[in-house]
Amino acid sequence: MEFKSKQWFGASVRSDGEHILACAPLYQWSTFGVSEREPVGTCYLKKADTVVEYSPCRSSANSPEGQGFCQAGFSVDFLKKNNRVVVGGPGSFYWQGQLISDDVSEIFTRFENKYITQYANTLATKSAGAMYDDSYLGYSVTVGDFNDDGKEDYVTGVPRGEKALGYVNIFNGLNMESVVNFTGTQMAAYFGHSVAATDVNNDGLVDLLVGAPLFMDRVSNGKLREMGQVSVYLGRGGFSFHPPQMLTGSDVYARYGSAIAALGDLDMDGYNDVAISAPYGGADHSGLVYIHNGRPQGPDPSPSQVLQGRWASSYMPPSFGYSMTGNTDIDQNGYPDLIVGVFGADKAVLYRARPVIGVNATLDITPQIINPEEKTCKHPKTGTYVSCFKVKYCLKASGRGAPSTLNFRVDLLLDRLKQKEATKRVLFLHGQTFSYSKNMVVSNGRGPACEEQHVYLRDEFRDKITPISVAMEYRLDYQLAADRTGLLPIIDVSVPSNVTKQAHILLDCGDDNICKPDLKLSVESDRQQIYIGDDNALTLKISAENQGEGAYEAELHIYLPQQADFTGVGRGEALSRLSCAYKTENQTKMVVCDLGNPMKGGTKVLAELQFSVHQLSEEDTSVKFDLQIVSSNQFNNTSPRVSSVTKLAVLARVSIRG
């Protein structure tokens, strides 16, 4: 007698491309009457138009110590290399649990619509001692060829084994003999709740991922909170693995690691990717699915994408991501897709993988060192010749499933390090602007599309040291690149969407174009002392010299005492005519004089700076001027600081009358 109400048909569904296996783990049958029901579970295997039932636990051992509570089909998978199926029955043998595997062809040929069917090539785990009761072997299952013998091996999670620490068991695909165990590190974390096998680091060896959705971790306040965790065991071959890497959830009570799906290579970078669900994550606890890209060192801990559950349920949590399956190209666009179960909302959601466009952007500047004296380009407006250089930019793009031509928007920005337009030193020759935009059409998978622009130096600018930065940014016109169903492609996120190159202004700095000045400074006052109560005129005689290579944006900084004011620059045949002005720096009054841009090597500047010193008090004993040469060079950009100190005196005029 069969009982199919509330049998959970569809709780486990898998396909190998040719066959579909769908199971009902709470299916019940009875050989004694209505009062005796055994939840043995059952499955249905389909190929083309042929559907057969497969119920390996519906046997004569229908008691709790046998297979009476087996719940076959709680977890399922196909072994493509072995042409077999495997089902987990966590309720067999007083809930020790069981794995059962049979040949696909034999399931079809032996089907006779009978309650009990015997198979000749069955592989199954056996009953163990009482200490293994309530372990739930078969709770989760996956397969992979871990020893590279051409036969896939069995992996099953046992989340309540090892005194509730949980463990994962790998069985040899030839004979179902136990080979390797991994034990959890935290009691009741449900280590083994989910398992997945795939090569995430592209070394040709199968890796294993194990979920523990109840794992507790310490949060910012030091308290333990349920976060969920996935352990990643990178394969070393021959059933040997590296120590596990840990991926830990970020949402409390989200149950990160409840389901793990091997996705295949989503972005076509050569590394298989994985999806990890947190079915109660998100602000509204409707569920999240994290996409982790494969990398040479293992899965990237930072997800490249997070899918959010958007389906509500009135009677229970939506549980978006409670089950998942991937690595099947459903829409035939060349990329594997993902199906996410939302059982609380009675939905299964298909996420189609978008075509990934790989872009190679190049930017070249010729020449990279610009001589301001070489003026080879004719200005289109003034007709004068200007110093210029050429900017060549190219785009090469390719993507499986993308259109034959791809449309990009390219933006060029000159002298990007200069934020103000007035300080930018270069402009595009045609247009006289510092930015340029262009639509470019690139052939998918073919040679690069290239264009050129000429850029010229403006006449007047001070900064000759800082490199001239040219930036190129590009973006895809997604609407024009959509496929026939409207699915939009995406640019490979691992490749930057901008390129920057630099040009340098030719300096008087030798072969390396790096200036190292040698700045010397001396100062002498024309007065030995000044007087309190008088309006004292004071002149500082300055000698500034560069005995090295060119000093760019060279300035003389004079730090004034509070009692002094700058009044002007002395004139004379032997004196340099400096341009000086007041400036405040960090609330300090100073005078800044321009020494040249550049102040060439061998230059010597003689100058006289005039000041008025007043408002002196009896508490003052001297006035001090600090002076220093400052340049914008990378090396040796200042001179030693020098000082001029003038003493104060009291001048008294005494007259006696009698």
CSV table of C-alpha atoms in Angstrom, one decimal, residues 91-462:
chain,number,residue,atom,x,y,z
A,91,GLY,CA,17.0,7.4,7.9
A,92,SER,CA,18.3,3.9,7.3
A,93,PHE,CA,19.6,1.8,10.3
A,94,TYR,CA,18.1,3.9,13.1
A,95,TRP,CA,19.1,7.0,11.2
A,96,GLN,CA,22.7,6.1,10.8
A,97,GLY,CA,22.0,6.8,7.2
A,98,GLN,CA,22.9,5.2,3.9
A,99,LEU,CA,24.2,5.7,0.4
A,100,ILE,CA,22.8,3.6,-2.4
A,101,SER,CA,24.1,3.6,-6.0
A,102,ASP,CA,22.8,1.7,-9.1
A,103,ASP,CA,23.5,1.5,-12.8
A,104,VAL,CA,21.2,3.8,-14.8
A,105,SER,CA,20.7,1.2,-17.6
A,106,GLU,CA,19.8,-1.5,-15.2
A,107,ILE,CA,17.2,0.7,-13.5
A,108,PHE,CA,15.4,1.0,-16.9
A,109,THR,CA,15.8,-2.6,-17.9
A,110,ARG,CA,14.7,-4.2,-14.6
A,111,PHE,CA,11.7,-2.0,-14.1
A,112,GLU,CA,8.5,-4.1,-13.9
A,113,ASN,CA,6.2,-1.9,-11.9
A,114,LYS,CA,6.7,-4.0,-8.8
A,115,TYR,CA,7.0,-2.8,-5.3
A,116,ILE,CA,10.4,-4.4,-4.7
A,117,THR,CA,13.0,-4.6,-7.4
A,118,GLN,CA,16.4,-6.2,-7.0
A,119,TYR,CA,19.5,-4.8,-8.9
A,120,ALA,CA,22.6,-6.8,-9.7
A,121,ASN,CA,25.1,-4.0,-9.5
A,122,THR,CA,24.0,-2.2,-6.4
A,123,LEU,CA,26.6,-0.4,-4.3
A,124,ALA,CA,25.5,0.6,-0.8
A,125,THR,CA,26.9,1.4,2.6
A,126,LYS,CA,26.1,-1.0,5.4
A,127,SER,CA,24.8,-0.8,8.9
A,128,ALA,CA,27.3,0.0,11.7
A,129,GLY,CA,27.4,-0.1,15.5
A,130,ALA,CA,24.9,1.7,17.7
A,131,MET,CA,27.3,4.5,18.2
A,132,TYR,CA,26.6,5.7,14.7
A,133,ASP,CA,22.8,5.9,15.2
A,134,ASP,CA,21.3,9.3,14.5
A,135,SER,CA,24.2,10.4,12.3
A,136,TYR,CA,22.3,11.1,9.1
A,137,LEU,CA,24.7,9.7,6.5
A,138,GLY,CA,23.3,10.6,3.1
A,139,TYR,CA,22.0,14.0,4.2
A,140,SER,CA,23.9,15.5,1.3
A,141,VAL,CA,25.7,14.0,-1.6
A,142,THR,CA,28.0,14.9,-4.5
A,143,VAL,CA,30.4,13.1,-6.7
A,144,GLY,CA,33.9,13.7,-8.2
A,145,ASP,CA,36.9,11.8,-9.5
A,146,PHE,CA,39.3,12.6,-6.7
A,147,ASN,CA,42.0,10.0,-7.4
A,148,ASP,CA,41.9,10.5,-11.2
A,149,ASP,CA,41.1,6.8,-12.0
A,150,GLY,CA,38.4,7.6,-14.5
A,151,LYS,CA,35.6,6.7,-12.0
A,152,GLU,CA,33.7,9.3,-10.0
A,153,ASP,CA,33.8,8.8,-6.2
A,154,TYR,CA,31.0,9.4,-3.7
A,155,VAL,CA,30.9,12.2,-1.2
A,156,THR,CA,28.3,12.5,1.5
A,157,GLY,CA,27.6,14.7,4.5
A,158,VAL,CA,26.9,13.3,7.9
A,159,PRO,CA,25.9,16.4,9.9
A,160,ARG,CA,25.2,14.7,13.2
A,161,GLY,CA,28.0,12.2,13.2
A,162,GLU,CA,31.1,12.3,15.5
A,163,LYS,CA,29.1,13.4,18.5
A,164,ALA,CA,27.4,16.2,16.6
A,165,LEU,CA,30.6,17.7,15.2
A,166,GLY,CA,29.5,16.4,11.8
A,167,TYR,CA,31.8,14.9,9.2
A,168,VAL,CA,32.0,14.3,5.5
A,169,ASN,CA,32.9,10.9,4.1
A,170,ILE,CA,34.4,10.1,0.7
A,171,PHE,CA,33.8,6.6,-0.7
A,172,ASN,CA,35.7,5.0,-3.6
A,173,GLY,CA,33.6,5.0,-6.8
A,174,LEU,CA,34.6,1.4,-7.6
A,175,ASN,CA,33.4,-0.4,-4.4
A,176,MET,CA,31.7,2.1,-2.1
A,177,GLU,CA,34.5,1.7,0.5
A,178,SER,CA,35.3,4.6,2.8
A,179,VAL,CA,38.5,6.4,1.9
A,180,VAL,CA,38.6,9.8,3.6
A,181,ASN,CA,36.8,11.6,6.5
A,182,PHE,CA,36.7,15.3,7.3
A,183,THR,CA,35.4,16.1,10.7
A,184,GLY,CA,33.9,19.5,11.7
A,185,THR,CA,35.4,21.6,14.5
A,186,GLN,CA,32.3,22.9,16.2
A,187,MET,CA,29.5,20.9,17.8
A,188,ALA,CA,26.0,21.4,16.2
A,189,ALA,CA,27.3,23.5,13.3
A,190,TYR,CA,25.7,20.9,11.0
A,191,PHE,CA,29.0,20.4,9.2
A,192,GLY,CA,28.1,18.4,6.1
A,193,HIS,CA,24.7,19.9,5.6
A,194,SER,CA,25.8,20.6,2.0
A,195,VAL,CA,28.6,19.4,-0.2
A,196,ALA,CA,29.9,20.3,-3.7
A,197,ALA,CA,32.8,19.1,-5.8
A,198,THR,CA,34.5,21.1,-8.6
A,199,ASP,CA,37.9,22.3,-9.6
A,200,VAL,CA,38.0,25.9,-8.4
A,201,ASN,CA,41.7,26.6,-8.9
A,202,ASN,CA,42.2,25.1,-12.4
A,203,ASP,CA,44.9,22.6,-11.4
A,204,GLY,CA,43.1,19.6,-12.9
A,205,LEU,CA,42.2,18.2,-9.4
A,206,VAL,CA,38.8,18.1,-7.9
A,207,ASP,CA,38.2,20.2,-4.9
A,208,LEU,CA,35.6,19.8,-2.1
A,209,LEU,CA,33.4,22.4,-0.5
A,210,VAL,CA,31.5,21.6,2.7
A,211,GLY,CA,28.8,23.8,4.3
A,212,ALA,CA,28.1,24.2,8.0
A,213,PRO,CA,25.2,26.7,8.1
A,214,LEU,CA,24.8,26.7,11.9
A,215,PHE,CA,28.5,27.5,12.5
A,216,MET,CA,29.0,30.2,15.2
A,217,ASP,CA,31.6,32.9,15.0
A,218,ARG,CA,32.5,35.9,17.2
A,219,VAL,CA,31.2,39.2,16.0
A,220,SER,CA,32.4,42.7,16.7
A,221,ASN,CA,31.2,42.7,20.3
A,222,GLY,CA,33.1,39.5,21.0
A,223,LYS,CA,29.9,37.4,21.4
A,224,LEU,CA,29.3,34.2,19.5
A,225,ARG,CA,26.6,34.4,16.8
A,226,GLU,CA,25.3,31.9,14.2
A,227,MET,CA,27.0,33.0,10.9
A,228,GLY,CA,27.4,29.9,8.8
A,229,GLN,CA,30.7,28.7,7.2
A,230,VAL,CA,31.9,26.8,4.2
A,231,SER,CA,35.2,24.8,4.3
A,232,VAL,CA,37.1,24.5,1.0
A,233,TYR,CA,39.4,21.5,0.6
A,234,LEU,CA,41.7,22.0,-2.4
A,235,GLY,CA,42.7,18.6,-3.9
A,236,ARG,CA,46.2,17.4,-4.0
A,237,GLY,CA,45.3,14.2,-5.9
A,238,GLY,CA,44.9,10.6,-4.7
A,239,PHE,CA,42.3,11.4,-2.0
A,240,SER,CA,44.7,13.9,-0.5
A,241,PHE,CA,43.7,17.5,0.3
A,242,HIS,CA,45.3,20.7,1.5
A,243,PRO,CA,44.2,22.1,4.9
A,244,PRO,CA,40.8,23.8,4.5
A,245,GLN,CA,40.2,27.5,3.7
A,246,MET,CA,37.2,29.0,5.4
A,247,LEU,CA,34.5,31.2,3.9
A,248,THR,CA,32.4,32.7,6.8
A,249,GLY,CA,29.0,34.3,6.4
A,250,SER,CA,28.4,38.0,7.3
A,251,ASP,CA,24.7,37.9,8.3
A,252,VAL,CA,23.6,36.6,11.7
A,253,TYR,CA,21.1,33.7,11.4
A,254,ALA,CA,21.3,33.8,7.6
A,255,ARG,CA,22.6,30.2,7.5
A,256,TYR,CA,25.3,30.8,5.0
A,257,GLY,CA,26.4,27.5,3.5
A,258,SER,CA,22.9,25.9,3.5
A,259,ALA,CA,23.4,25.0,-0.2
A,260,ILE,CA,26.5,25.0,-2.4
A,261,ALA,CA,26.3,24.8,-6.2
A,262,ALA,CA,29.1,24.2,-8.6
A,263,LEU,CA,28.4,26.6,-11.4
A,264,GLY,CA,31.1,25.8,-14.0
A,265,ASP,CA,33.1,28.7,-15.5
A,266,LEU,CA,30.7,31.7,-15.5
A,267,ASP,CA,33.1,34.3,-16.7
A,268,MET,CA,35.2,32.1,-19.0
A,269,ASP,CA,38.5,32.9,-17.2
A,270,GLY,CA,39.4,29.2,-16.9
A,271,TYR,CA,38.4,28.8,-13.2
A,272,ASN,CA,35.2,27.2,-12.1
A,273,ASP,CA,32.9,29.3,-9.9
A,274,VAL,CA,30.5,28.4,-7.1
A,275,ALA,CA,27.3,29.7,-5.6
A,276,ILE,CA,26.8,29.6,-1.8
A,277,SER,CA,23.4,30.4,-0.3
A,278,ALA,CA,22.2,32.1,2.9
A,279,PRO,CA,18.5,31.5,2.7
A,280,TYR,CA,17.6,33.8,5.5
A,281,GLY,CA,20.1,36.6,4.8
A,282,GLY,CA,19.4,40.1,3.7
A,283,ALA,CA,17.7,43.1,5.3
A,284,ASP,CA,14.3,41.4,5.2
A,285,HIS,CA,15.6,37.8,5.7
A,286,SER,CA,14.2,36.7,2.3
A,287,GLY,CA,17.5,35.1,1.3
A,288,LEU,CA,20.8,35.7,-0.5
A,289,VAL,CA,23.0,33.8,-2.9
A,290,TYR,CA,26.7,34.6,-3.1
A,291,ILE,CA,28.7,34.0,-6.3
A,292,HIS,CA,32.3,33.3,-5.6
A,293,ASN,CA,34.7,33.2,-8.6
A,294,GLY,CA,37.4,30.6,-8.8
A,295,ARG,CA,41.0,31.7,-8.4
A,296,PRO,CA,44.5,30.1,-8.4
A,297,GLN,CA,44.5,30.0,-4.6
A,298,GLY,CA,40.9,28.9,-4.3
A,299,PRO,CA,37.5,30.6,-4.4
A,300,ASP,CA,37.6,34.4,-4.0
A,301,PRO,CA,36.5,35.2,-0.4
A,302,SER,CA,34.8,38.3,-1.7
A,303,PRO,CA,31.7,37.5,-3.9
A,304,SER,CA,31.6,39.0,-7.3
A,305,GLN,CA,27.8,39.2,-7.2
A,306,VAL,CA,25.1,38.7,-4.6
A,307,LEU,CA,21.6,37.6,-5.7
A,308,GLN,CA,18.7,38.8,-3.5
A,309,GLY,CA,15.5,37.0,-2.9
A,310,ARG,CA,12.5,39.2,-4.0
A,311,TRP,CA,9.7,36.8,-3.3
A,312,ALA,CA,7.5,37.0,-0.2
A,313,SER,CA,5.6,34.3,1.6
A,314,SER,CA,2.6,34.8,3.8
A,315,TYR,CA,3.0,31.6,5.9
A,316,MET,CA,6.7,30.9,6.1
A,317,PRO,CA,10.1,32.4,5.2
A,318,PRO,CA,10.7,32.4,1.5
A,319,SER,CA,14.0,30.6,2.0
A,320,PHE,CA,15.6,31.9,-1.3
A,321,GLY,CA,18.6,29.6,-1.9
A,322,TYR,CA,17.5,26.7,0.2
A,323,SER,CA,18.4,24.5,-2.8
A,324,MET,CA,20.4,25.3,-5.9
A,325,THR,CA,21.8,23.6,-9.0
A,326,GLY,CA,24.0,25.0,-11.7
A,327,ASN,CA,26.5,24.2,-14.4
A,328,THR,CA,23.8,23.6,-17.1
A,329,ASP,CA,23.4,25.9,-20.1
A,330,ILE,CA,19.6,26.1,-20.3
A,331,ASP,CA,19.3,29.0,-22.8
A,332,GLN,CA,22.1,27.7,-25.0
A,333,ASN,CA,24.1,30.9,-25.0
A,334,GLY,CA,27.4,29.2,-24.2
A,335,TYR,CA,27.3,30.1,-20.4
A,336,PRO,CA,26.2,27.9,-17.5
A,337,ASP,CA,23.0,29.0,-15.7
A,338,LEU,CA,21.8,28.8,-12.1
A,339,ILE,CA,18.5,27.6,-10.7
A,340,VAL,CA,17.6,28.7,-7.2
A,341,GLY,CA,14.8,27.2,-5.1
A,342,VAL,CA,12.5,29.4,-3.1
A,343,PHE,CA,10.3,26.7,-1.5
A,344,GLY,CA,8.6,29.1,0.9
A,345,ALA,CA,7.2,31.0,-2.0
A,346,ASP,CA,6.6,27.8,-4.2
A,347,LYS,CA,9.0,29.0,-6.8
A,348,ALA,CA,12.2,28.0,-8.7
A,349,VAL,CA,14.1,30.9,-10.2
A,350,LEU,CA,16.3,30.7,-13.2
A,351,TYR,CA,19.3,33.0,-13.4
A,352,ARG,CA,20.7,33.1,-16.9
A,353,ALA,CA,24.4,33.8,-17.1
A,354,ARG,CA,25.2,36.9,-19.1
A,355,PRO,CA,27.8,36.8,-21.9
A,356,VAL,CA,31.1,38.1,-20.7
A,357,ILE,CA,33.0,40.6,-22.9
A,358,GLY,CA,36.7,40.5,-22.4
A,359,VAL,CA,38.3,43.8,-23.3
A,360,ASN,CA,41.9,44.7,-24.0
A,361,ALA,CA,42.4,48.5,-23.9
A,362,THR,CA,45.7,50.0,-24.8
A,363,LEU,CA,46.9,53.6,-24.7
A,364,ASP,CA,50.2,54.9,-26.3
A,365,ILE,CA,51.9,58.3,-26.1
A,366,THR,CA,54.5,59.3,-28.7
A,367,PRO,CA,56.9,60.8,-27.7
A,368,GLN,CA,56.7,60.1,-24.0
A,369,ILE,CA,59.2,62.9,-23.3
A,370,ILE,CA,58.1,66.3,-24.7
A,371,ASN,CA,60.6,69.0,-25.6
A,372,PRO,CA,58.8,72.4,-25.3
A,373,GLU,CA,61.3,73.9,-27.7
A,374,GLU,CA,60.4,71.4,-30.5
A,375,LYS,CA,57.2,72.9,-32.1
A,376,THR,CA,56.0,70.7,-34.9
A,377,CYS,CA,52.2,71.0,-34.8
A,378,LYS,CA,50.3,73.9,-36.2
A,379,HIS,CA,47.6,75.4,-34.0
A,380,PRO,CA,44.3,75.3,-36.1
A,381,LYS,CA,43.1,78.7,-34.8
A,382,THR,CA,46.2,80.9,-34.3
A,383,GLY,CA,48.3,79.3,-37.0
A,384,THR,CA,51.3,79.2,-34.7
A,385,TYR,CA,53.4,76.1,-34.1
A,386,VAL,CA,53.2,74.4,-30.8
A,387,SER,CA,54.9,71.5,-29.0
A,388,CYS,CA,52.8,68.4,-29.3
A,389,PHE,CA,52.5,64.6,-28.9
A,390,LYS,CA,50.3,61.9,-30.3
A,391,VAL,CA,47.8,59.8,-28.3
A,392,LYS,CA,46.9,56.4,-29.8
A,393,TYR,CA,44.1,54.4,-28.2
A,394,CYS,CA,42.9,50.9,-29.1
A,395,LEU,CA,40.1,48.5,-28.1
A,396,LYS,CA,40.0,44.8,-28.7
A,397,ALA,CA,37.0,42.8,-27.5
A,398,SER,CA,35.7,39.2,-27.6
A,399,GLY,CA,32.9,37.3,-25.9
A,400,ARG,CA,31.2,34.1,-26.6
A,401,GLY,CA,27.5,34.6,-27.4
A,402,ALA,CA,28.0,38.3,-28.0
A,403,PRO,CA,27.1,40.1,-31.3
A,404,SER,CA,29.6,40.3,-34.1
A,405,THR,CA,30.1,44.0,-33.5
A,406,LEU,CA,30.3,45.8,-30.1
A,407,ASN,CA,29.7,49.5,-29.5
A,408,PHE,CA,31.8,51.3,-26.9
A,409,ARG,CA,31.9,54.8,-25.6
A,410,VAL,CA,35.5,56.0,-25.1
A,411,ASP,CA,36.4,59.0,-23.0
A,412,LEU,CA,39.9,60.6,-22.9
A,413,LEU,CA,40.9,63.0,-20.2
A,414,LEU,CA,44.2,65.0,-20.2
A,415,ASP,CA,46.3,66.0,-17.3
A,416,ARG,CA,44.0,64.2,-14.9
A,417,LEU,CA,46.1,65.0,-11.8
A,418,LYS,CA,45.3,68.7,-12.3
A,419,GLN,CA,41.8,69.2,-11.0
A,420,LYS,CA,41.3,72.8,-12.1
A,421,GLU,CA,41.0,73.6,-15.8
A,422,ALA,CA,43.2,76.6,-15.5
A,423,THR,CA,46.1,74.5,-14.3
A,424,LYS,CA,46.0,71.9,-17.0
A,425,ARG,CA,49.1,72.0,-19.2
A,426,VAL,CA,47.8,70.3,-22.4
A,427,LEU,CA,44.8,70.4,-24.7
A,428,PHE,CA,43.6,68.4,-27.6
A,429,LEU,CA,44.8,70.1,-30.8
A,430,HIS,CA,41.5,70.0,-32.5
A,431,GLY,CA,38.9,71.3,-30.2
A,432,GLN,CA,41.3,72.9,-27.6
A,433,THR,CA,39.6,71.0,-24.8
A,434,PHE,CA,41.1,68.7,-22.1
A,435,SER,CA,38.5,66.0,-22.6
A,436,TYR,CA,37.4,64.0,-25.7
A,437,SER,CA,34.6,61.4,-26.2
A,438,LYS,CA,34.2,59.0,-29.1
A,439,ASN,CA,31.9,56.1,-30.1
A,440,MET,CA,33.9,53.1,-31.3
A,441,VAL,CA,32.7,50.0,-33.1
A,442,VAL,CA,34.8,46.9,-32.3
A,443,SER,CA,34.6,43.5,-34.1
A,444,ASN,CA,34.0,40.7,-31.7
A,445,GLY,CA,37.0,38.4,-31.6
A,446,ARG,CA,39.0,40.2,-34.2
A,447,GLY,CA,41.8,42.8,-34.4
A,448,PRO,CA,41.8,46.0,-32.3
A,449,ALA,CA,40.0,49.2,-33.4
A,450,CYS,CA,42.4,52.1,-33.0
A,451,GLU,CA,42.2,55.9,-33.3
A,452,GLU,CA,44.7,58.8,-32.8
A,453,GLN,CA,44.5,62.3,-31.4
A,454,HIS,CA,47.2,65.1,-31.2
A,455,VAL,CA,47.7,67.0,-27.9
A,456,TYR,CA,49.7,70.2,-27.5
A,457,LEU,CA,51.5,72.0,-24.7
A,458,ARG,CA,50.0,75.3,-23.6
A,459,ASP,CA,52.3,78.4,-23.6
A,460,GLU,CA,52.3,79.3,-19.9
A,461,PHE,CA,52.3,76.8,-17.1
A,462,ARG,CA,54.4,76.5,-13.9
